[in-house]
Every structure is written in structure tokens, then in C-alpha cells.
Amino acid sequence: MSRYVVTGANRGLGLELVRQLLAGGERVIAGCRRPGQAQALNQLAGAYPGHLHVLPLDAASERSIVEFAREAALVAERVDVLINNAGVLVAGERFGTVQATALAESFAVNASAPLLLVQALAPLL
């Protein structure tokens, strides 16, 4: 049995990855911005007690990434696979109308955060 970390786990691909991993008997640490509002994840945690831990993670925040790694270390002594799924797409963003703030947000979450997560979780990987 392996231990997985899945970011952006509250909907879409991340949520489905969590479902599939749990169905296969794996253990998962799921990161999402608002765990209290992640109804599907919380239902899965109830259905798979001890196999799913839902932790807060805002990939746009370096402080949140560090705290996520600290909490993950309390849940598991090792992580076998990190699935960096969290990402953003600014609504309405099109070439010719891209603004610097949207570009900075996209870069922070889609490019910087995966590296920062690997760095923060390195002792567990």
C-alpha cells in the first residue's frame, strides 16, 4: 500500500484521482483550499476511515505550502507519490487581453507552487 499526496483534490481530476486511489486500497493526503467546504472529499473520508486525510492547501501561498507539508508529516512518515494537480485558469484570459496580475497568479500556482511543494515535502518523499 502506497501513500499519495494529491493537490487540488476537491473537484475535477484531483477528486477523481482520490476516488480511484482509495478504491484501489491506497492511502491519500488530499490538499484543497477549503476542506470544510469540500463535501465530496469529506464524504470519501467518512467512507474510507484512516485512508484519507484532507488538509488545507492554498497553492498560491508559500506559507500554506509549508504548513501543508508540516501537517502531512504528522499524518504520514513517508509519501510515495506526489500528484501536483492544483492549478488555475483565470476566467476570460485570452491572448491580447492578458493582464500582469492574472499572469502572476497563473505562474505562482501553475509553475512555482509545484516546485515549492516538492521542496517542502522532500523529507517525506
PDB file of C-alpha atoms in Angstrom:
ATOM      1  CA  MET A   1       0.000   0.000   0.000  1.00  0.00           C
ATOM      2  CA  SER A   2       1.390   3.365  -1.052  1.00  0.00           C
ATOM      3  CA  ARG A   3       0.894   6.842   0.357  1.00  0.00           C
ATOM      4  CA  TYR A   4      -0.152   9.528  -2.138  1.00  0.00           C
ATOM      5  CA  VAL A   5      -0.440  13.303  -1.900  1.00  0.00           C
ATOM      6  CA  VAL A   6      -2.929  14.850  -4.324  1.00  0.00           C
ATOM      7  CA  THR A   7      -3.226  18.627  -4.567  1.00  0.00           C
ATOM      8  CA  GLY A   8      -6.280  20.365  -5.983  1.00  0.00           C
ATOM      9  CA  ALA A   9      -8.260  17.388  -4.734  1.00  0.00           C
ATOM     10  CA  ASN A  10     -11.674  18.931  -4.112  1.00  0.00           C
ATOM     11  CA  ARG A  11     -13.033  18.667  -7.660  1.00  0.00           C
ATOM     12  CA  GLY A  12     -12.368  17.567 -11.224  1.00  0.00           C
ATOM     13  CA  LEU A  13      -9.339  15.426 -11.948  1.00  0.00           C
ATOM     14  CA  GLY A  14      -7.970  15.716  -8.427  1.00  0.00           C
ATOM     15  CA  LEU A  15     -11.165  14.419  -6.849  1.00  0.00           C
ATOM     16  CA  GLU A  16     -11.393  11.546  -9.322  1.00  0.00           C
ATOM     17  CA  LEU A  17      -7.762  10.606  -8.686  1.00  0.00           C
ATOM     18  CA  VAL A  18      -8.512  10.479  -4.962  1.00  0.00           C
ATOM     19  CA  ARG A  19     -11.572   8.274  -5.612  1.00  0.00           C
ATOM     20  CA  GLN A  20      -9.606   5.863  -7.781  1.00  0.00           C
ATOM     21  CA  LEU A  21      -6.692   5.649  -5.357  1.00  0.00           C
ATOM     22  CA  LEU A  22      -8.970   4.953  -2.396  1.00  0.00           C
ATOM     23  CA  ALA A  23     -10.889   2.323  -4.368  1.00  0.00           C
ATOM     24  CA  GLY A  24      -7.538   0.644  -5.039  1.00  0.00           C
ATOM     25  CA  GLY A  25      -6.745   0.499  -1.315  1.00  0.00           C
ATOM     26  CA  GLU A  26      -4.192   3.307  -1.255  1.00  0.00           C
ATOM     27  CA  ARG A  27      -3.768   5.952   1.435  1.00  0.00           C
ATOM     28  CA  VAL A  28      -4.181   9.574   0.374  1.00  0.00           C
ATOM     29  CA  ILE A  29      -3.413  13.012   1.764  1.00  0.00           C
ATOM     30  CA  ALA A  30      -5.633  15.420  -0.166  1.00  0.00           C
ATOM     31  CA  GLY A  31      -4.901  19.123  -0.324  1.00  0.00           C
ATOM     32  CA  CYS A  32      -7.543  21.734  -1.087  1.00  0.00           C
ATOM     33  CA  ARG A  33      -8.140  25.388  -0.250  1.00  0.00           C
ATOM     34  CA  ARG A  34     -11.246  24.969   1.901  1.00  0.00           C
ATOM     35  CA  PRO A  35     -11.551  21.480   3.415  1.00  0.00           C
ATOM     36  CA  GLY A  36     -14.690  22.456   5.338  1.00  0.00           C
ATOM     37  CA  GLN A  37     -16.477  23.094   2.047  1.00  0.00           C
ATOM     38  CA  ALA A  38     -15.107  20.038   0.205  1.00  0.00           C
ATOM     39  CA  GLN A  39     -18.234  17.917   0.614  1.00  0.00           C
ATOM     40  CA  ALA A  40     -17.228  15.102  -1.737  1.00  0.00           C
ATOM     41  CA  LEU A  41     -13.803  14.756  -0.100  1.00  0.00           C
ATOM     42  CA  ASN A  42     -15.321  14.725   3.364  1.00  0.00           C
ATOM     43  CA  GLN A  43     -17.788  12.029   2.296  1.00  0.00           C
ATOM     44  CA  LEU A  44     -14.889   9.963   0.978  1.00  0.00           C
ATOM     45  CA  ALA A  45     -13.020  10.461   4.262  1.00  0.00           C
ATOM     46  CA  GLY A  46     -16.042   9.021   6.058  1.00  0.00           C
ATOM     47  CA  ALA A  47     -16.279   6.102   3.628  1.00  0.00           C
ATOM     48  CA  TYR A  48     -12.553   5.298   3.903  1.00  0.00           C
ATOM     49  CA  PRO A  49     -11.636   5.958   7.549  1.00  0.00           C
ATOM     50  CA  GLY A  50      -7.903   6.156   8.119  1.00  0.00           C
ATOM     51  CA  HIS A  51      -7.172   6.113   4.380  1.00  0.00           C
ATOM     52  CA  LEU A  52      -7.932   9.745   3.510  1.00  0.00           C
ATOM     53  CA  HIS A  53      -6.713  12.862   5.271  1.00  0.00           C
ATOM     54  CA  VAL A  54      -7.945  16.189   3.933  1.00  0.00           C
ATOM     55  CA  LEU A  55      -5.634  19.110   4.686  1.00  0.00           C
ATOM     56  CA  PRO A  56      -5.835  22.800   3.799  1.00  0.00           C
ATOM     57  CA  LEU A  57      -3.614  23.920   0.942  1.00  0.00           C
ATOM     58  CA  ASP A  58      -3.650  27.186  -0.960  1.00  0.00           C
ATOM     59  CA  ALA A  59      -1.062  26.623  -3.689  1.00  0.00           C
ATOM     60  CA  ALA A  60      -0.793  30.396  -4.218  1.00  0.00           C
ATOM     61  CA  SER A  61       0.589  30.824  -0.690  1.00  0.00           C
ATOM     62  CA  GLU A  62       4.113  29.765   0.246  1.00  0.00           C
ATOM     63  CA  ARG A  63       3.103  29.867   3.915  1.00  0.00           C
ATOM     64  CA  SER A  64       0.204  27.476   3.198  1.00  0.00           C
ATOM     65  CA  ILE A  65       2.542  25.113   1.326  1.00  0.00           C
ATOM     66  CA  VAL A  66       4.954  24.986   4.271  1.00  0.00           C
ATOM     67  CA  GLU A  67       2.085  24.388   6.714  1.00  0.00           C
ATOM     68  CA  PHE A  68       0.641  21.663   4.464  1.00  0.00           C
ATOM     69  CA  ALA A  69       3.985  19.855   4.474  1.00  0.00           C
ATOM     70  CA  ARG A  70       4.225  20.183   8.261  1.00  0.00           C
ATOM     71  CA  GLU A  71       0.735  18.701   8.708  1.00  0.00           C
ATOM     72  CA  ALA A  72       1.417  15.953   6.144  1.00  0.00           C
ATOM     73  CA  ALA A  73       4.444  14.905   8.203  1.00  0.00           C
ATOM     74  CA  LEU A  74       2.159  14.497  11.222  1.00  0.00           C
ATOM     75  CA  VAL A  75      -0.136  12.211   9.197  1.00  0.00           C
ATOM     76  CA  ALA A  76       2.496  10.119   7.411  1.00  0.00           C
ATOM     77  CA  GLU A  77       6.156   9.345   7.896  1.00  0.00           C
ATOM     78  CA  ARG A  78       6.610   8.988   4.137  1.00  0.00           C
ATOM     79  CA  VAL A  79       4.997   9.913   0.812  1.00  0.00           C
ATOM     80  CA  ASP A  80       5.487   7.611  -2.152  1.00  0.00           C
ATOM     81  CA  VAL A  81       3.821   9.682  -4.878  1.00  0.00           C
ATOM     82  CA  LEU A  82       3.090  13.407  -5.147  1.00  0.00           C
ATOM     83  CA  ILE A  83       0.462  14.385  -7.721  1.00  0.00           C
ATOM     84  CA  ASN A  84       0.742  18.138  -8.227  1.00  0.00           C
ATOM     85  CA  ASN A  85      -2.735  18.664  -9.670  1.00  0.00           C
ATOM     86  CA  ALA A  86      -3.633  22.102  -8.269  1.00  0.00           C
ATOM     87  CA  GLY A  87      -3.880  24.769 -10.922  1.00  0.00           C
ATOM     88  CA  VAL A  88      -5.723  27.879 -12.020  1.00  0.00           C
ATOM     89  CA  LEU A  89      -7.031  29.287 -15.254  1.00  0.00           C
ATOM     90  CA  VAL A  90      -8.101  32.889 -14.997  1.00  0.00           C
ATOM     91  CA  ALA A  91     -11.594  33.189 -16.482  1.00  0.00           C
ATOM     92  CA  GLY A  92     -11.729  35.048 -19.761  1.00  0.00           C
ATOM     93  CA  GLU A  93      -7.951  35.084 -20.183  1.00  0.00           C
ATOM     94  CA  ARG A  94      -7.156  35.401 -23.892  1.00  0.00           C
ATOM     95  CA  PHE A  95      -4.083  36.466 -25.839  1.00  0.00           C
ATOM     96  CA  GLY A  96      -4.236  40.175 -26.381  1.00  0.00           C
ATOM     97  CA  THR A  97      -6.084  40.823 -23.120  1.00  0.00           C
ATOM     98  CA  VAL A  98      -3.820  39.094 -20.573  1.00  0.00           C
ATOM     99  CA  GLN A  99      -3.094  41.331 -17.592  1.00  0.00           C
ATOM    100  CA  ALA A 100       0.022  41.191 -15.438  1.00  0.00           C
ATOM    101  CA  THR A 101      -1.890  40.298 -12.256  1.00  0.00           C
ATOM    102  CA  ALA A 102      -3.569  37.300 -13.936  1.00  0.00           C
ATOM    103  CA  LEU A 103      -0.245  36.171 -15.381  1.00  0.00           C
ATOM    104  CA  ALA A 104       1.440  36.433 -11.976  1.00  0.00           C
ATOM    105  CA  GLU A 105      -1.355  34.415 -10.320  1.00  0.00           C
ATOM    106  CA  SER A 106      -1.220  31.728 -13.005  1.00  0.00           C
ATOM    107  CA  PHE A 107       2.563  31.488 -12.750  1.00  0.00           C
ATOM    108  CA  ALA A 108       2.504  31.312  -8.946  1.00  0.00           C
ATOM    109  CA  VAL A 109       0.016  28.435  -8.838  1.00  0.00           C
ATOM    110  CA  ASN A 110       0.846  26.563 -12.041  1.00  0.00           C
ATOM    111  CA  ALA A 111       4.648  26.855 -12.089  1.00  0.00           C
ATOM    112  CA  SER A 112       6.047  27.978  -8.728  1.00  0.00           C
ATOM    113  CA  ALA A 113       3.757  26.011  -6.398  1.00  0.00           C
ATOM    114  CA  PRO A 114       4.644  22.545  -7.760  1.00  0.00           C
ATOM    115  CA  LEU A 115       8.344  23.216  -7.182  1.00  0.00           C
ATOM    116  CA  LEU A 116       7.699  24.676  -3.724  1.00  0.00           C
ATOM    117  CA  LEU A 117       5.558  21.637  -2.825  1.00  0.00           C
ATOM    118  CA  VAL A 118       8.286  19.204  -3.885  1.00  0.00           C
ATOM    119  CA  GLN A 119      10.788  21.217  -1.883  1.00  0.00           C
ATOM    120  CA  ALA A 120       8.574  21.313   1.228  1.00  0.00           C
ATOM    121  CA  LEU A 121       7.680  17.619   1.008  1.00  0.00           C
ATOM    122  CA  ALA A 122      11.201  16.424   0.097  1.00  0.00           C
ATOM    123  CA  PRO A 123      11.916  14.986   3.569  1.00  0.00           C
ATOM    124  CA  LEU A 124       8.859  12.714   3.172  1.00  0.00           C
ATOM    125  CA  LEU A 125       9.440  11.714  -0.441  1.00  0.00           C
TER     126      LEU A 125
END
